[in-house]
Every structure is written in structure tokens, then in C-alpha cells.
Amino acid sequence: MQVMTEHTERDGDYEHHGGFPVYAADPDNGGPHFGRLVEALRTVQDLAVSTAPPPEVIAQAAEQAEALAALLAPYTAPEGHYPAGRSVGLPGRGSLLMLPWTVEKFDRTGVRSTGVFRRYHMGGNGAAHGGVLPLLFDDLFGMITHAAGRPISRTGYLHVNYRKITPLETPLVVEGRVDRVDGRKTFVSARLTEPDGTLLADAEALMIVLLPGQP
């Protein structure tokens, strides 16, 4: 597997970033305790949407959450200078926004990632919310263009076909590739499946290379 690093970003045409900030992956993954913090916060997210504690417990939890926010607030940093989103060795690269999936393949032929949708991602009736699937695909498509050595791109369009209900707490696989390139346009596609290959959803997208100075 080709590791996502600063060197990868500087291969070939990838030097062209438009006006997008350039920052390297964090080889330390935020240090020895950052992954632990992210996982604890993910668990809190799961519990926040799936528990019904009494008012006194909610009050205590709110106080502790406010104390945690106050503890972290003095250390706000500019984009690209915090480990979230750059910790490539952690699920979801250490970002609470991204799905906590793990990249298993990352090269010019495509990207494959595995993981589960957690309680936090539930839409209804025990299934993953339909809105989190585009997030999963969009993040994957960004990695696919990166792995293919294409310059920094923005999503032009993203189309998702929902083929089957996507379960929670079930190991799943998402895999995609570049289909073709036309100038600034990179056409990509991907499939979300169960481990046995059962198709849950598929998607296609257009990624457009940024012009010089374009945000």
C-alpha cells in the first residue's frame, strides 16, 4: 500500500494545488493519546444518540462536556496544524467528521477502505442514515484522486445509487477508482459492499482540478 505522505503529495502533477493549503500527514498520528481521545469522543457520540439517562445524569454529562471544551479551547490551531484529518494511521484520519474507516489499499489503481457504521450514523429502523453514504463516497473520491497523482480537486457532482439497506455495526468494504481523465476533469466511481460482495450502494462523481489560486 502506498502511504499518504507529504512525498505522495509532491509526486508528479500533484504540486498544483490552486489556492488550497499544502500540509503534510502527521507521522505521529497526534501522539500516543490522540487516537484514544478520538475513539472516546466517537463513543460519546454513539451514546449521546442512543441513551436515555435521567435529568441528573444529563446535567452531569453536560458539565463534563463543557469542562472538556474549556480544556481544549486554548489550543485552537490553524488548518493543517492540528492532527485531526492528518493522522493517516487512525480510522478516519483522526477526524470526527469523517467515517472511522481504515484504508487498506491506496495506490494509482484505486483505494479500498473497510469499517462499520456506528450508532451515531443511524437514520432509522436500524439502518445507516442515507446522508452518511455520500460523505463516505466523497471522502473516498478525494483519496482516489490523490492516490492517482491528480492535482487537488473539488467535487463537481456526486451521484449515489442506494441498492440495499446499509446495516449498522456490520463490517463493510468501499472501493473505487479513476475511470477516466479529461483535462481538469477526473471521473471516478466506487462500490459499497458487504464482505461477501453483496452490493449496498454505488456512486460516481466528477472531480475538477482547481485553477491557480482557486479555493
Short mmCIF file of C-alpha atoms in Angstrom, two decimals:
data_model
loop_
_atom_site.label_atom_id
_atom_site.label_comp_id
_atom_site.label_asym_id
_atom_site.label_seq_id
_atom_site.Cartn_x
_atom_site.Cartn_y
_atom_site.Cartn_z
CA MET A 1 0.00 0.00 0.00
CA GLN A 2 1.24 3.48 -0.84
CA VAL A 3 1.14 5.55 2.34
CA MET A 4 -0.43 9.02 2.20
CA THR A 5 2.51 11.30 2.98
CA GLU A 6 3.91 14.69 2.03
CA HIS A 7 6.09 12.89 -0.52
CA THR A 8 3.00 11.45 -2.17
CA GLU A 9 1.53 14.95 -2.49
CA ARG A 10 4.66 16.15 -4.28
CA ASP A 11 4.79 13.41 -6.88
CA GLY A 12 4.23 14.48 -10.48
CA ASP A 13 1.42 16.96 -11.15
CA TYR A 14 0.28 16.97 -7.55
CA GLU A 15 2.37 20.10 -6.95
CA HIS A 16 -0.55 22.06 -8.45
CA HIS A 17 -2.85 22.97 -5.54
CA GLY A 18 -4.71 26.04 -6.79
CA GLY A 19 -5.19 28.13 -3.66
CA PHE A 20 -5.61 25.08 -1.45
CA PRO A 21 -3.32 24.91 1.61
CA VAL A 22 -0.49 22.39 1.47
CA TYR A 23 0.18 20.36 4.60
CA ALA A 24 1.86 17.08 5.36
CA ALA A 25 0.47 13.99 7.02
CA ASP A 26 1.18 13.71 10.74
CA PRO A 27 3.55 10.74 11.10
CA ASP A 28 2.96 10.64 14.88
CA ASN A 29 -0.84 10.40 14.49
CA GLY A 30 -1.28 13.11 17.09
CA GLY A 31 0.95 11.45 19.65
CA PRO A 32 0.35 8.45 21.90
CA HIS A 33 -3.02 9.58 23.28
CA PHE A 34 -4.74 11.32 20.35
CA GLY A 35 -6.22 8.13 18.92
CA ARG A 36 -7.54 7.28 22.38
CA LEU A 37 -9.17 10.73 22.64
CA VAL A 38 -10.82 10.42 19.22
CA GLU A 39 -12.19 6.95 19.98
CA ALA A 40 -13.57 8.15 23.33
CA LEU A 41 -15.28 11.09 21.60
CA ARG A 42 -16.74 8.75 18.96
CA THR A 43 -18.13 6.57 21.75
CA VAL A 44 -19.65 9.65 23.38
CA GLN A 45 -21.29 10.48 20.04
CA ASP A 46 -22.74 6.96 19.87
CA LEU A 47 -24.05 7.18 23.42
CA ALA A 48 -25.42 10.70 23.00
CA VAL A 49 -27.83 9.49 20.30
CA SER A 50 -28.70 6.09 21.81
CA THR A 51 -29.18 6.55 25.56
CA ALA A 52 -31.96 8.00 27.71
CA PRO A 53 -30.38 8.90 31.07
CA PRO A 54 -32.27 10.70 33.86
CA PRO A 55 -32.04 14.51 34.07
CA GLU A 56 -29.42 14.50 36.80
CA VAL A 57 -27.10 12.35 34.67
CA ILE A 58 -27.67 14.60 31.64
CA ALA A 59 -26.74 17.59 33.80
CA GLN A 60 -23.56 15.89 34.98
CA ALA A 61 -22.65 14.88 31.43
CA ALA A 62 -23.25 18.44 30.20
CA GLU A 63 -20.93 19.81 32.88
CA GLN A 64 -18.20 17.35 31.95
CA ALA A 65 -18.61 18.10 28.24
CA GLU A 66 -18.39 21.84 28.94
CA ALA A 67 -15.27 21.26 31.04
CA LEU A 68 -13.66 19.28 28.21
CA ALA A 69 -14.46 22.05 25.73
CA ALA A 70 -12.90 24.61 28.08
CA LEU A 71 -9.81 22.42 28.46
CA LEU A 72 -9.24 22.17 24.69
CA ALA A 73 -10.30 25.69 23.64
CA PRO A 74 -6.95 27.43 24.33
CA TYR A 75 -5.20 25.15 21.85
CA THR A 76 -7.16 26.05 18.71
CA ALA A 77 -4.78 25.96 15.74
CA PRO A 78 -4.87 26.97 12.04
CA GLU A 79 -5.90 24.46 9.36
CA GLY A 80 -3.18 21.90 8.73
CA HIS A 81 -1.58 22.38 12.16
CA TYR A 82 -3.74 20.00 14.17
CA PRO A 83 -3.68 16.19 14.00
CA ALA A 84 -7.37 15.73 13.09
CA GLY A 85 -7.58 14.94 9.38
CA ARG A 86 -3.81 14.40 9.08
CA SER A 87 -3.39 11.30 11.26
CA VAL A 88 -3.39 8.81 8.39
CA GLY A 89 -2.69 5.88 10.71
CA LEU A 90 -6.00 6.36 12.55
CA PRO A 91 -9.53 5.48 11.40
CA GLY A 92 -11.00 8.42 9.52
CA ARG A 93 -7.54 10.07 9.70
CA GLY A 94 -8.41 11.11 13.24
CA SER A 95 -11.25 13.40 12.13
CA LEU A 96 -14.59 13.17 13.93
CA LEU A 97 -16.32 14.39 10.74
CA MET A 98 -15.03 11.50 8.64
CA LEU A 99 -16.31 7.96 8.96
CA PRO A 100 -13.96 5.93 11.22
CA TRP A 101 -12.85 3.58 8.45
CA THR A 102 -9.39 2.18 7.77
CA VAL A 103 -7.65 2.44 4.40
CA GLU A 104 -6.38 -0.96 3.24
CA LYS A 105 -5.32 -0.10 -0.30
CA PHE A 106 -4.04 3.23 -1.61
CA ASP A 107 -2.33 3.30 -4.99
CA ARG A 108 -2.83 4.50 -8.56
CA THR A 109 -5.19 1.63 -9.33
CA GLY A 110 -7.65 2.71 -6.63
CA VAL A 111 -8.48 2.93 -2.94
CA ARG A 112 -10.19 0.42 -0.66
CA SER A 113 -11.36 1.08 2.89
CA THR A 114 -13.13 -1.05 5.49
CA GLY A 115 -15.21 -0.21 8.53
CA VAL A 116 -18.64 -0.07 10.13
CA PHE A 117 -21.39 2.48 10.50
CA ARG A 118 -21.86 3.09 14.23
CA ARG A 119 -24.90 4.01 16.30
CA TYR A 120 -24.10 7.67 15.69
CA HIS A 121 -24.74 7.10 11.97
CA MET A 122 -28.21 5.60 12.35
CA GLY A 123 -31.02 7.01 10.28
CA GLY A 124 -33.94 4.81 11.30
CA ASN A 125 -35.08 1.23 11.74
CA GLY A 126 -31.55 0.05 12.47
CA ALA A 127 -30.06 1.29 9.17
CA ALA A 128 -27.34 3.79 8.39
CA HIS A 129 -28.64 7.27 7.57
CA GLY A 130 -28.74 7.81 3.82
CA GLY A 131 -26.85 11.07 4.22
CA VAL A 132 -23.68 9.46 5.57
CA LEU A 133 -23.14 7.38 2.43
CA PRO A 134 -22.37 10.43 0.24
CA LEU A 135 -19.89 11.55 2.92
CA LEU A 136 -18.17 8.16 2.77
CA PHE A 137 -18.02 8.23 -1.03
CA ASP A 138 -16.93 11.87 -1.25
CA ASP A 139 -14.04 11.31 1.14
CA LEU A 140 -13.05 8.18 -0.79
CA PHE A 141 -13.12 10.06 -4.10
CA GLY A 142 -10.75 12.66 -2.68
CA MET A 143 -8.34 9.90 -1.70
CA ILE A 144 -8.70 8.24 -5.11
CA THR A 145 -7.69 11.40 -6.98
CA HIS A 146 -4.83 11.85 -4.50
CA ALA A 147 -3.61 8.26 -4.99
CA ALA A 148 -3.81 8.63 -8.77
CA GLY A 149 -1.45 11.62 -8.61
CA ARG A 150 -4.06 14.10 -9.80
CA PRO A 151 -3.78 17.71 -8.58
CA ILE A 152 -6.02 18.93 -5.76
CA SER A 153 -9.64 18.79 -6.94
CA ARG A 154 -13.09 19.74 -5.75
CA THR A 155 -16.23 17.66 -6.22
CA GLY A 156 -18.22 18.79 -9.29
CA TYR A 157 -21.05 16.35 -8.75
CA LEU A 158 -21.69 13.20 -6.75
CA HIS A 159 -24.40 10.65 -7.58
CA VAL A 160 -25.27 7.78 -5.23
CA ASN A 161 -27.44 4.76 -6.05
CA TYR A 162 -28.90 3.13 -2.94
CA ARG A 163 -29.19 -0.56 -3.81
CA LYS A 164 -29.93 -2.09 -0.40
CA ILE A 165 -30.40 -1.02 3.23
CA THR A 166 -26.98 -0.37 4.77
CA PRO A 167 -26.68 -2.01 8.20
CA LEU A 168 -25.05 -0.68 11.35
CA GLU A 169 -22.23 -2.40 13.26
CA THR A 170 -21.51 -4.67 10.29
CA PRO A 171 -18.06 -4.85 8.63
CA LEU A 172 -18.31 -3.33 5.15
CA VAL A 173 -15.99 -2.55 2.25
CA VAL A 174 -15.89 0.51 -0.01
CA GLU A 175 -13.63 0.53 -3.06
CA GLY A 176 -13.24 2.85 -6.02
CA ARG A 177 -11.01 4.03 -8.83
CA VAL A 178 -10.45 6.63 -11.53
CA ASP A 179 -12.48 5.74 -14.62
CA ARG A 180 -11.14 8.38 -16.99
CA VAL A 181 -9.47 11.77 -17.15
CA ASP A 182 -10.40 14.65 -19.44
CA GLY A 183 -8.27 17.74 -18.87
CA ARG A 184 -9.20 19.15 -15.46
CA LYS A 185 -11.96 16.56 -15.07
CA THR A 186 -11.42 13.27 -13.24
CA PHE A 187 -14.30 10.80 -13.42
CA VAL A 188 -14.39 8.35 -10.51
CA SER A 189 -16.65 5.56 -9.29
CA ALA A 190 -16.96 3.30 -6.23
CA ARG A 191 -18.98 0.50 -4.65
CA LEU A 192 -20.03 -0.14 -1.05
CA THR A 193 -20.43 -3.85 -0.33
CA GLU A 194 -20.69 -6.43 2.38
CA PRO A 195 -17.60 -8.68 2.70
CA ASP A 196 -19.27 -11.34 0.53
CA GLY A 197 -19.66 -8.83 -2.29
CA THR A 198 -23.35 -8.00 -1.78
CA LEU A 199 -23.83 -4.53 -3.24
CA LEU A 200 -25.30 -1.92 -0.86
CA ALA A 201 -24.65 1.27 -2.85
CA ASP A 202 -22.57 2.58 -5.70
CA ALA A 203 -21.56 6.08 -6.68
CA GLU A 204 -19.94 8.12 -9.39
CA ALA A 205 -18.51 11.60 -9.27
CA LEU A 206 -16.71 14.29 -11.19
CA MET A 207 -13.65 15.78 -9.52
CA ILE A 208 -12.42 19.07 -11.01
CA VAL A 209 -8.80 20.25 -10.70
CA LEU A 210 -8.52 23.65 -9.04
CA LEU A 211 -7.33 26.58 -11.10
CA PRO A 212 -4.33 28.57 -9.79
CA GLY A 213 -5.43 30.47 -6.70
CA GLN A 214 -8.86 28.83 -6.63
CA PRO A 215 -10.01 27.94 -3.07
#
